[in-house]
Coordinates of C-alpha atoms and ligand atoms in Angstrom, one line a residue:
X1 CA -52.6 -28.8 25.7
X2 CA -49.1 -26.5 25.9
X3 CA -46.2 -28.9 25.5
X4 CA -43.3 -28.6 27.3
X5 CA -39.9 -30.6 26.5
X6 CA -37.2 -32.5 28.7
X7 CA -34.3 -33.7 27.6
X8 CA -31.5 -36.0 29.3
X9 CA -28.3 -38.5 28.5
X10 CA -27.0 -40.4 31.2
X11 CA -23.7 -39.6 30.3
X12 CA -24.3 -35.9 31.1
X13 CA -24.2 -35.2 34.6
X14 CA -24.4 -32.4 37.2
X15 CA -22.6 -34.4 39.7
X16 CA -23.7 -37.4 42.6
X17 CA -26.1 -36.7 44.6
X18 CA -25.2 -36.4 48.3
X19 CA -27.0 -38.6 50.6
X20 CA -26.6 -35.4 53.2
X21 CA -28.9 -33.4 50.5
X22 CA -31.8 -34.4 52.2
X23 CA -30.7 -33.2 55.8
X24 CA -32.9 -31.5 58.2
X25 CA -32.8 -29.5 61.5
X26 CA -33.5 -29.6 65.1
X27 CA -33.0 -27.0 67.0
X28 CA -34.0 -26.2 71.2
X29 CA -36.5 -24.0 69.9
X30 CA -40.6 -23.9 70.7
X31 CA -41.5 -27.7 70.3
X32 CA -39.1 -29.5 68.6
X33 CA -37.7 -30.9 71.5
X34 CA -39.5 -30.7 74.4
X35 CA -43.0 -31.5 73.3
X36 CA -41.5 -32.4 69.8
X37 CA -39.2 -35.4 69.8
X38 CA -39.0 -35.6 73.8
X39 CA -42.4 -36.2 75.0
X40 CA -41.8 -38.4 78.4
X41 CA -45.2 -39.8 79.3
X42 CA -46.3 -39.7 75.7
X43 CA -48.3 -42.7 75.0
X44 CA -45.8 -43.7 72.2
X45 CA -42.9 -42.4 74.5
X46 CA -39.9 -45.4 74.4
X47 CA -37.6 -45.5 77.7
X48 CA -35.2 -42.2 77.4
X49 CA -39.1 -40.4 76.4
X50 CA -38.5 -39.9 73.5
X51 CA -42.1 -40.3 70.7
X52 CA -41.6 -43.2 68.8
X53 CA -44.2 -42.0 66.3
X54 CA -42.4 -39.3 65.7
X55 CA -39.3 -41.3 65.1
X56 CA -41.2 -43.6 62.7
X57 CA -41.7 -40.3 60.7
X58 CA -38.7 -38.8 60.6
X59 CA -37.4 -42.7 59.8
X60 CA -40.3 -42.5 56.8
X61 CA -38.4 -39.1 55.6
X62 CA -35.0 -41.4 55.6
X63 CA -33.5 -38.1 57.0
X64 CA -29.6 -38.3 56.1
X65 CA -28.2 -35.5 58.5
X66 CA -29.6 -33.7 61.5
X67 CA -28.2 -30.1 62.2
X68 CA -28.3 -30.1 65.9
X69 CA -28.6 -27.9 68.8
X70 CA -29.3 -24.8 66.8
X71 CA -29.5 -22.5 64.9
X72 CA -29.5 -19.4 67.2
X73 CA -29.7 -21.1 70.0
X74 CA -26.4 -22.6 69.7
X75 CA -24.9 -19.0 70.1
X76 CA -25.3 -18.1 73.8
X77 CA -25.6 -22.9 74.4
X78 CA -23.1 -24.3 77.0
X79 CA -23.2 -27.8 75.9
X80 CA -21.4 -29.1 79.3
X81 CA -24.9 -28.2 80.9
X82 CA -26.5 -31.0 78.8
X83 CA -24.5 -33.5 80.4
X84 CA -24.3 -35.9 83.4
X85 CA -26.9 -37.1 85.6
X86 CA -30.1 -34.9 84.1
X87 CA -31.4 -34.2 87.9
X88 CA -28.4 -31.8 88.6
X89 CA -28.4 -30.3 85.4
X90 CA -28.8 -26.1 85.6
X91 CA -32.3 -24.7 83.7
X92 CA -30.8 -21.4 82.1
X93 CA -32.1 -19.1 79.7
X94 CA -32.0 -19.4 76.8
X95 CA -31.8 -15.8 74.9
X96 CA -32.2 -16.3 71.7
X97 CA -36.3 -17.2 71.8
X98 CA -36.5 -16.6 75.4
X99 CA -37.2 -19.6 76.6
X100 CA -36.2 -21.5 79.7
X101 CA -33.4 -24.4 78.8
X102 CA -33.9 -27.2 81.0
X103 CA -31.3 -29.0 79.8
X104 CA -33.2 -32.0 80.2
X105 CA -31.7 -33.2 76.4
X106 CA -28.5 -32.7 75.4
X107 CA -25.9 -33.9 73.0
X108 CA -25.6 -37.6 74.4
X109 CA -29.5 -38.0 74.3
X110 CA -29.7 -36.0 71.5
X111 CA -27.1 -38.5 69.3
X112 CA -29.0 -41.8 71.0
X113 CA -32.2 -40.1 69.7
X114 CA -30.9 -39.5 66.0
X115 CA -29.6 -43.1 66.0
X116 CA -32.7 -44.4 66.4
X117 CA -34.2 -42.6 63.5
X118 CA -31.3 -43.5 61.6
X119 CA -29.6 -39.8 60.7
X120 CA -26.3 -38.9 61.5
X121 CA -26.0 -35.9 63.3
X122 CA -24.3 -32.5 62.2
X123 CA -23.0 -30.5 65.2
X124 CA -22.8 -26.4 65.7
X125 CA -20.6 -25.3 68.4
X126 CA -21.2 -21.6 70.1
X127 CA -19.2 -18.6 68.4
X128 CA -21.0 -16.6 69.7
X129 CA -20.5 -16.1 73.3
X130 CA -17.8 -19.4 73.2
X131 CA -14.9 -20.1 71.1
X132 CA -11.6 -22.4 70.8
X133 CA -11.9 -24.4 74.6
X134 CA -15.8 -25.0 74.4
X135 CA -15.5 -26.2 70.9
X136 CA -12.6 -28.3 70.8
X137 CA -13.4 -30.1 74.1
X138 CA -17.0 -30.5 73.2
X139 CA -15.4 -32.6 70.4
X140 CA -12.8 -34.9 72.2
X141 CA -16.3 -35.5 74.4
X142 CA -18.0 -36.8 71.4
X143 CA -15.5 -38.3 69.2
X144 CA -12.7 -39.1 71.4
X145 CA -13.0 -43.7 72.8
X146 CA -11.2 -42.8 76.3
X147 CA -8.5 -42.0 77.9
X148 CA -8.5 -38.2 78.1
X149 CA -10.2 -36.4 80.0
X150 CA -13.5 -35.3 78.2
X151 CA -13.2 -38.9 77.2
X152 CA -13.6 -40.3 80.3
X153 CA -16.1 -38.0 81.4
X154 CA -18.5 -38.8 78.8
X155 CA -17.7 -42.4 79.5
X156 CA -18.4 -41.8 83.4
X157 CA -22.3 -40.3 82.3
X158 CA -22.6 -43.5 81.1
X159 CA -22.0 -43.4 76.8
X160 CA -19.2 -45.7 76.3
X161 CA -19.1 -45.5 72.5
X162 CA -18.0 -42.1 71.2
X163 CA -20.2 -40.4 68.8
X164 CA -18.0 -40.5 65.9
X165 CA -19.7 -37.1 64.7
X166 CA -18.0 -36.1 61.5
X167 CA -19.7 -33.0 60.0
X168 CA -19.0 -29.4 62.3
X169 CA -20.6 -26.2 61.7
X170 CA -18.8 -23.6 63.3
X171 CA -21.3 -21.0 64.9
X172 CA -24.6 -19.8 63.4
X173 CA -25.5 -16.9 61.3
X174 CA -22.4 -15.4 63.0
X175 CA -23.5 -12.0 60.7
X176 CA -26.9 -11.5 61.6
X177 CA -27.5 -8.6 64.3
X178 CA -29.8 -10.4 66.1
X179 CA -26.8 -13.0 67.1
X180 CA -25.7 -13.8 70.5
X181 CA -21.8 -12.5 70.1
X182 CA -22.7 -11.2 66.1
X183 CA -19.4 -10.6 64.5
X184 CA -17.8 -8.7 61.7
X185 CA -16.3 -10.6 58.9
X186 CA -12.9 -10.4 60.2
X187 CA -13.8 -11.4 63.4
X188 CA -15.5 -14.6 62.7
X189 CA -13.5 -15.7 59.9
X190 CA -10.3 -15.3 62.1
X191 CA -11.8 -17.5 64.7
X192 CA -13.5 -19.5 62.7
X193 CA -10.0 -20.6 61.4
X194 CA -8.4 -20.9 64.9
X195 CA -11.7 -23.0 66.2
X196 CA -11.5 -25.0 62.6
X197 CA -7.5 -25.5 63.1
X198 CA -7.9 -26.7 66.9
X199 CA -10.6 -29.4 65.3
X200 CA -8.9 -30.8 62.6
X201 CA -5.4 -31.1 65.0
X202 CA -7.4 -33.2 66.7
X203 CA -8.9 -34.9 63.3
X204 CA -8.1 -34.1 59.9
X205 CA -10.6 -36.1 58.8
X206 CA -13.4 -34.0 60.7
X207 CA -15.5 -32.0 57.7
X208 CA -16.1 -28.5 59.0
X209 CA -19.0 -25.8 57.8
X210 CA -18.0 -22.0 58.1
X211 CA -20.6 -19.4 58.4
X212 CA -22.0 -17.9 55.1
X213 CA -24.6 -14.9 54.9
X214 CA -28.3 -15.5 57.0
X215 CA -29.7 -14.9 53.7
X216 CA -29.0 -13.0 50.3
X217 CA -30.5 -10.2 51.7
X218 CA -28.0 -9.2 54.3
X219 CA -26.3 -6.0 53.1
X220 CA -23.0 -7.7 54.1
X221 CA -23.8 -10.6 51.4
X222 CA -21.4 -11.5 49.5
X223 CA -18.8 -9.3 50.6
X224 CA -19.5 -11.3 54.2
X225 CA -18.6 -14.6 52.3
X226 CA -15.1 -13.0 50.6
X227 CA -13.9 -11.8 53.7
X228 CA -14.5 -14.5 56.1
X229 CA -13.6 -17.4 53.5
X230 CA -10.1 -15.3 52.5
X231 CA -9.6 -16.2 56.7
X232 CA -10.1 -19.5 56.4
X233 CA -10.5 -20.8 53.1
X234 CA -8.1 -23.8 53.5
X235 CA -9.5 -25.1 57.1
X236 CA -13.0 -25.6 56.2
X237 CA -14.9 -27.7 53.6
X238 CA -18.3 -26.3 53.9
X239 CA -20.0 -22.4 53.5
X240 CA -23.6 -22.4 54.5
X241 CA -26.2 -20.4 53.3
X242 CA -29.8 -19.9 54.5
X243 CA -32.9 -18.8 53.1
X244 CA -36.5 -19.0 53.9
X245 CA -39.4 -17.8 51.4
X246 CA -42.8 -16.1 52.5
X247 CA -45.7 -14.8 50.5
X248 CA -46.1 -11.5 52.0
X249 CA -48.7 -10.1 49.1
X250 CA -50.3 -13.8 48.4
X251 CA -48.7 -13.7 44.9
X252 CA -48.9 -17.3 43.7
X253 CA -46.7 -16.2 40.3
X254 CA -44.0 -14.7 42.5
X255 CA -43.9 -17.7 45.6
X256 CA -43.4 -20.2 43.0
X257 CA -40.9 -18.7 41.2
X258 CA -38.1 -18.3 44.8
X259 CA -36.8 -21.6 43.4
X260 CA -34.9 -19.1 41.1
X261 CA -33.8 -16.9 43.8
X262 CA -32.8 -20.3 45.7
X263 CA -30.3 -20.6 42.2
X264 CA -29.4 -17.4 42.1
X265 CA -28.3 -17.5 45.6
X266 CA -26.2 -20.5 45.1
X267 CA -24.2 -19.6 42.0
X268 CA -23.2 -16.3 43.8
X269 CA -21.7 -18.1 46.4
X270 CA -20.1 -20.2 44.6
X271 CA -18.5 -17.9 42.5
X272 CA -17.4 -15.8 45.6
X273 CA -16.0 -19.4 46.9
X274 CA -14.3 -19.8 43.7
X275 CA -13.1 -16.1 43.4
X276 CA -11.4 -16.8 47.0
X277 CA -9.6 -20.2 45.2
X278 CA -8.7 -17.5 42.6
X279 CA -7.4 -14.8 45.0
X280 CA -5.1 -17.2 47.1
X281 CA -3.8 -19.4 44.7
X282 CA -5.9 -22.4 46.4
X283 CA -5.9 -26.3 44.6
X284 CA -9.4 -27.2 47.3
X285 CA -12.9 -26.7 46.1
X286 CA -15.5 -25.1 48.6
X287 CA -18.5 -26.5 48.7
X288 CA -21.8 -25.1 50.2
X289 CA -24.0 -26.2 52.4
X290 CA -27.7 -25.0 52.4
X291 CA -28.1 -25.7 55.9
X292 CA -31.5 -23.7 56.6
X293 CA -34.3 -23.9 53.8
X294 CA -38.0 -23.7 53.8
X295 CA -40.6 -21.5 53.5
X296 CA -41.9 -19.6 56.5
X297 CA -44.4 -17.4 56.3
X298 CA -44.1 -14.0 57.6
X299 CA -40.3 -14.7 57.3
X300 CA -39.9 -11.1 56.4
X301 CA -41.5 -9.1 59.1
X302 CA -40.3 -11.8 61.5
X303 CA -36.5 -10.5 60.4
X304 CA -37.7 -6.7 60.1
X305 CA -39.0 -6.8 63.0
X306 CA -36.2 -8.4 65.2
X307 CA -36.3 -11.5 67.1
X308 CA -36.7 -9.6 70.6
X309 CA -39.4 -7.4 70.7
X310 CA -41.9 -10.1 71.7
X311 CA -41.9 -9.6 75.6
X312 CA -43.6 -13.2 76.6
X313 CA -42.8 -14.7 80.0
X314 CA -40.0 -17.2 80.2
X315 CA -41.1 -20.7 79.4
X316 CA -40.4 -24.1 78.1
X317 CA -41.9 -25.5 75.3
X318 CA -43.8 -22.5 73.9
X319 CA -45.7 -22.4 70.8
X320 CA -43.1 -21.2 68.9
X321 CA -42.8 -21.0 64.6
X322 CA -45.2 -23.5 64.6
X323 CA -46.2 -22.8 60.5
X324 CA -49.1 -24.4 59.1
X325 CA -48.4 -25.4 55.6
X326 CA -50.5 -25.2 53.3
X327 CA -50.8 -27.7 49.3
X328 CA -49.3 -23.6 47.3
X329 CA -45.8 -24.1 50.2
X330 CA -45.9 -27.9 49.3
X331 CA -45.2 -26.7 45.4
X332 CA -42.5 -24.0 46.7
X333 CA -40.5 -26.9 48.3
X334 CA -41.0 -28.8 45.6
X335 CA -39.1 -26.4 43.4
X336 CA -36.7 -25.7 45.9
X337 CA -35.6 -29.1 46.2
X338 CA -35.5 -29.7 42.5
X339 CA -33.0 -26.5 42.5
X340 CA -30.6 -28.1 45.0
X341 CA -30.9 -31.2 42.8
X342 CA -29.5 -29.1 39.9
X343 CA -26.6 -27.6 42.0
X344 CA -25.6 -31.3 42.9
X345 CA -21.9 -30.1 41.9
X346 CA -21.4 -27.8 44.8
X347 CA -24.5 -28.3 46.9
X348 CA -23.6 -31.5 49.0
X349 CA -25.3 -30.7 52.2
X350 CA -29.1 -29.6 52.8
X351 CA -31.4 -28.9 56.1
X352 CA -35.0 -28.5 55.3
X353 CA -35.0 -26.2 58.5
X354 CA -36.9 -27.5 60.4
X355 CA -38.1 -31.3 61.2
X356 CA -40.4 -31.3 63.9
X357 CA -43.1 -28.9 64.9
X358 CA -40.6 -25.5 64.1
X359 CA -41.6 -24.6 60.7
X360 CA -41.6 -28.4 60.0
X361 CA -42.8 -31.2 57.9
X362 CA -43.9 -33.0 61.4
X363 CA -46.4 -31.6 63.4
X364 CA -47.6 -32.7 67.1
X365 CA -49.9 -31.9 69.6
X366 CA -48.6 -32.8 73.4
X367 CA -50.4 -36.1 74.7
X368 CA -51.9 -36.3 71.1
X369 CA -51.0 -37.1 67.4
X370 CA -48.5 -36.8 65.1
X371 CA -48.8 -36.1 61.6
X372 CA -47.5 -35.4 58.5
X373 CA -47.7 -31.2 56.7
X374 CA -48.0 -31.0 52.8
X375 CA -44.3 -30.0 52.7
X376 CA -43.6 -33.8 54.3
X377 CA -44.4 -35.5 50.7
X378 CA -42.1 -33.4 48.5
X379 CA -38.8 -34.0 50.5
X380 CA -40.1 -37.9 51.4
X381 CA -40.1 -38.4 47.1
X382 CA -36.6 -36.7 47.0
X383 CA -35.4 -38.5 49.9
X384 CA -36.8 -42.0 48.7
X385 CA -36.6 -41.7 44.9
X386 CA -34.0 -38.9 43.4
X387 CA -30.4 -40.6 44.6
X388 CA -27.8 -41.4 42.5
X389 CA -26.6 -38.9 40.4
X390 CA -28.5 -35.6 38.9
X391 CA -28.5 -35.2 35.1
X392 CA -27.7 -32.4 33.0
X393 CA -31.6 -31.5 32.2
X394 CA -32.3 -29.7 29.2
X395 CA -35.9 -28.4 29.6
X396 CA -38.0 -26.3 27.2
X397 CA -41.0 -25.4 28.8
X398 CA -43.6 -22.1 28.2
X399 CA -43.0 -19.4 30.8
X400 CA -44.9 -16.8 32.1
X401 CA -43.7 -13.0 32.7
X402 CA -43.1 -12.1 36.2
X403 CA -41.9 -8.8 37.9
X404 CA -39.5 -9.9 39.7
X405 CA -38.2 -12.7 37.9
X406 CA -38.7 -12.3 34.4
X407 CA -39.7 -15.3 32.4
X408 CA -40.4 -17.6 34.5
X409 CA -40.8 -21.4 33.0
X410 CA -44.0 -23.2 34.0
X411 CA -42.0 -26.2 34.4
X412 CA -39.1 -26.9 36.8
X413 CA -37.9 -30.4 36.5
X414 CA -34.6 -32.4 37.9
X415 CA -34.0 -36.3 36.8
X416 CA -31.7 -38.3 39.2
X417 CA -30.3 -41.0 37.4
X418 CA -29.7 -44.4 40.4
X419 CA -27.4 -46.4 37.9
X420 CA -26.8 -49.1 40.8
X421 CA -30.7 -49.6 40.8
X422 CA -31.2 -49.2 37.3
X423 CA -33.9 -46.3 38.1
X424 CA -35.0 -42.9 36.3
X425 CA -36.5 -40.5 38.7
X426 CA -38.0 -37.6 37.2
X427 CA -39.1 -34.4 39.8
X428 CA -41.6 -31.8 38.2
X429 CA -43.4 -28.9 39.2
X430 CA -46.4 -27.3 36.9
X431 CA -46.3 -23.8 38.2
X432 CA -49.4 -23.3 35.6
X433 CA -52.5 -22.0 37.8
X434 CA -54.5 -23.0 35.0
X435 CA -53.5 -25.2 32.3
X436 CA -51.9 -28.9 32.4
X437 CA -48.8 -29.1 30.7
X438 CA -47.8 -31.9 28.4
X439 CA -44.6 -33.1 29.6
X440 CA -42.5 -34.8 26.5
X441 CA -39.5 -36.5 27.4
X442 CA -36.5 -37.6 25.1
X443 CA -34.0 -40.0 27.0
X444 CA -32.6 -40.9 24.2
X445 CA -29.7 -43.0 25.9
X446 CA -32.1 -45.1 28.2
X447 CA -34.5 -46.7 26.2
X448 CA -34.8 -49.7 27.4
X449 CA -36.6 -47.6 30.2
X450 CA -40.2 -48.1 31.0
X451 CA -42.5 -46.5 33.7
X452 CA -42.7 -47.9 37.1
X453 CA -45.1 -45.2 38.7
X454 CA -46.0 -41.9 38.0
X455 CA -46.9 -40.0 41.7
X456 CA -48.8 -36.7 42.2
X457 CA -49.6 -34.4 44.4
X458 CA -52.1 -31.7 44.0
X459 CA -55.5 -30.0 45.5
X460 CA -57.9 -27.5 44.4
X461 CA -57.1 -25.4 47.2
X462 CA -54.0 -24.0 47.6
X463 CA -54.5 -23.1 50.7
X464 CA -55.4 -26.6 51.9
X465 CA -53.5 -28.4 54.7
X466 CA -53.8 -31.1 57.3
X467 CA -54.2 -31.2 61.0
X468 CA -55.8 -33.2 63.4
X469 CA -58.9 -33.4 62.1
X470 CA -57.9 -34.1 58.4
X471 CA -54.2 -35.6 59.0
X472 CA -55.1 -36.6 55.1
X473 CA -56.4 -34.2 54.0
X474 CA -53.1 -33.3 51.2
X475 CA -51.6 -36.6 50.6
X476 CA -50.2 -37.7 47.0
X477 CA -52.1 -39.7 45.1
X478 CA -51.2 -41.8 41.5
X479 CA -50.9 -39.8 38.5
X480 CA -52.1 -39.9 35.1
X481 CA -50.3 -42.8 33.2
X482 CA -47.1 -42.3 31.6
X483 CA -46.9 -43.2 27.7
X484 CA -43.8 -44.3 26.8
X485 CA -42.1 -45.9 23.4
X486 CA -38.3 -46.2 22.7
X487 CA -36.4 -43.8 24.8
X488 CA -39.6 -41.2 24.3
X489 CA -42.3 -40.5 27.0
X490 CA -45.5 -38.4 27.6
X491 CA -46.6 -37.5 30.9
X492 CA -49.4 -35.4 31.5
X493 CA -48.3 -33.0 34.6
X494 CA -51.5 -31.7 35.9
X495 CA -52.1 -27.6 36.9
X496 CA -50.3 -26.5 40.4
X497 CA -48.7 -30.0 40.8
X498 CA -45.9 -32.0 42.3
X499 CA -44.8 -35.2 39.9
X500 CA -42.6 -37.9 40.6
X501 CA -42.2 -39.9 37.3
X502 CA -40.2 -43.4 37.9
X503 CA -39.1 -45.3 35.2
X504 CA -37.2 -48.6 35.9
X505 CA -35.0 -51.2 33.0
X506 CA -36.7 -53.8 31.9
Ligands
AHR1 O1 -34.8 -21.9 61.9 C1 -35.1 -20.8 62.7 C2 -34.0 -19.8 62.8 O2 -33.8 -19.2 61.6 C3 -32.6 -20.3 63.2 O3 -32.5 -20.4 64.6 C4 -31.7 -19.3 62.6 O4 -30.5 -19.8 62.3 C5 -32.5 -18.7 61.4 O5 -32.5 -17.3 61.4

């Protein structure tokens, strides 16, 4: 059997791991709302409508951070339609995926609903058609106890308790073509600093997320990032980036290995960030926030093609990005995730875009089930098992040659280290098609550590996944068991698989 080894010491470190790493994303888009987490006359709906067995999944992810109302949306939203007494609030339309808004959800029932699953939620305001006023008085209407006047009114629609929302991201893909109000760099970054300025008069403690490229593609990237962040470097904390990975010629080698795009991706922005500090003489670290990531297939023609030359008939609800993922995009997010694990340093907020029905790990049917895609079980282990803080891994693992990529290391692998909890949690993925891979690990400063569990997910079809029918039809199962002797294991990390190795103190 090819051997591949993994190395760690617990006093080598990448960073903590962010509890808001394992965000997600809900955008007024398709089903995620209406006919996603709002469902009134569901037979599990609770009293505002909203499915309870959706919220008892999203509760199972322990979802940190919910990036909330969009997305593109956001761009052409006025959020004071969301307000007030639902019956006399205006149905508009909503450009972006030409659909009918009914505004029947907005951000008080959206912050009630994220409460009860037990995420904090991560607000965009609209830079697109909206600036300064909409922004700023969107948050004194959330954050603000009384007193004021957006105060008061949020008080009169009945919500007592502010929000307390803390993170902000200003705008959405602000360089994409196909925004509502796209800007140049100068544009948004200028406004972005006025709009970012405005919020943090009002609270310096607010934690704000600039607009970063739509995707390493753009022909703007990263010149988009220099520009906009030398505009407003020192008012925001966060640059996003966003990137989605298809599988356009079904090459298994090649959709495995996008975890290294994912890295690449990330230590160019950072270094863009950090040639900004350079440039004006800054003492603040920028750090990023991969607010959309996921696999999508079709992503590409989807973006070649444009987002509006689809002529459907206006309507709420549609069937809309509704991905079925398969056990081979299940893998992909398993390596994605271990790459933001790696990049703990910088990386301190993630979306898996999106959470329910939109190209997400929860799927519904209206008046019917929920249940849970492939991609559910690899961000459930993160979420559940890697906290703490992310070692320094030092992997040697056989690789394989790949055109795009180069060599291209069958194994991927991140270790979170929970020192409170006295807990090892090793992440692996065997991009092998056809071997197993002996997995040898020295932790040669933690050996009084012995294995709790050894989970694994894998199929013979790679093109398996569940619906209706067969809600179990990918689910993980226990692994092989883990050998281990004085600081020194052997696991045994199966063809095409997802691992989650836990080891626990004695
Ligand atoms: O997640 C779907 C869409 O992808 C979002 O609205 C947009 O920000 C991105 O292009």
């Amino acid at each position: 059997m090819n051997r591949a080894r993994l190395m760690v010491d617990k006093d080598f470190n990448i960073g903590s791991i962010d509890r808001r790493l394992y965000g997600s994303f809900v955008e007024h888009l398709g089903r995620a709302v209406y006919g996603g987490i709002y469902e009134p006359g569901h037979r599990t709906a609770d009293r505002e409508g909203f499915r309870t067995d959706v919220i008892d999944l999203v509760k199972e992810l322990d979802v940190s951070i919910i990036r909330y109302p969009g997305g593109n949306f956001v761009s052409n939203y006025y959020w004071e339609d969301g307000v007030g007494p639902v019956g006399k609030r205006p149905c508009r339309l909503d450009l972006a995926w030409r659909a009918l808004e009914p505004n029947k959800i907005g951000v008080n029932e959206f912050c009630s609903w994220a409460k009860k699953a037990g995420s904090e939620v991560m607000m965009s305001v609209n830079l697109g058609t909206r600036g300064i006023e909409a922004a700023r008085s969107l948050v004194e209407y959330c954050n603000q106890p009384g007193g004021t006047y957006w105060s008061d009114l949020r008080i009169s629609h009945g919500v007592k308790k502010p929000h307390g929302i803390k993170v902000w991201c200003l705008g959405n893909e602000m360089d994409g073509p196909w925004q509502v109000g796209h800007k140049t760099a100068n544009e948004y970054g200028r406004l972005a600093n006025e709009v970012g300025k405005a919020l943090k008069l009002y609270d310096p403690d607010l934690k704000l997320v600039a607009c970063g490229s739509s995707n390493r593609d753009m022909p703007t990237f990263p010149q988009w990032e220099a520009e906009v962040l030398e505009r407003c470097y020192e008012t925001v904390d966060y640059i996003s980036l966003h990137t989605y990975y298809d599988d356009p010629e079904d090459d298994l080698a090649t959709y495995l290995a996008n975890s290294i795009d994912m890295d690449t991706f990330i230590k160019s922005v950072k270094s863009t960030c950090d040639y900004v500090r350079a440039k004006t003489r800054s003492k603040k670290t920028m750090y990023l926030s991969f607010d959309e990531w996921n696999a999508w297939s079709f992503y590409h023609s989807f973006i070649s093609k444009g987002l509006d030359d689809t002529v459907e008939p206006w309507t709420t609800g549609a069937h809309q990005l509704e991905d079925v993922y398969t056990f081979k995009d299940a893998l992909l997010v398993g390596c994605l995730l271990i790459t933001l694990l790696r990049n703990v340093d910088r990386v301190k907020i993630a979306c898996l875009a999106q959470l329910v029905n939109v190209l997400a790990p929860i799927m519904t049917r209206n008046n019917g089930p929920a249940w849970r895609q492939p991609i559910f079980y690899p961000f459930l282990h993160a979420s559940q098992h890697a906290r703490g803080e992310s070692l320094d891994v030092r992997l040697e693992s056989p690789t394989y040659d790949n055109a795009k990529f180069g060599d291209v290391p069958y194994i991927d692998a991140a270790v979170a280290y929970d020192v409170e909890n006295e807990r090892l949690t090793i992440l692996a993925v065997n991009r092998n098609p056809h071997e197993s891979i002996l997995l040898e690990g020295d932790l040669r400063s933690l050996k009084e550590y012995t294995p709790v569990e050894h989970i694994l997910l894998e199929h013979s079809d790679l093109k398996a996944s569940n619906n209706t029918g067969k809600p179990r039809n990918v689910v993980p199962r226990r692994g092989a068991e883990i050998k281990m002797d004085s600081g020194r294991f052997e696991a045994v990390i199966p063809k095409l698989s997802w691992n989650v190795i836990r080891l626990g103190r004695r």
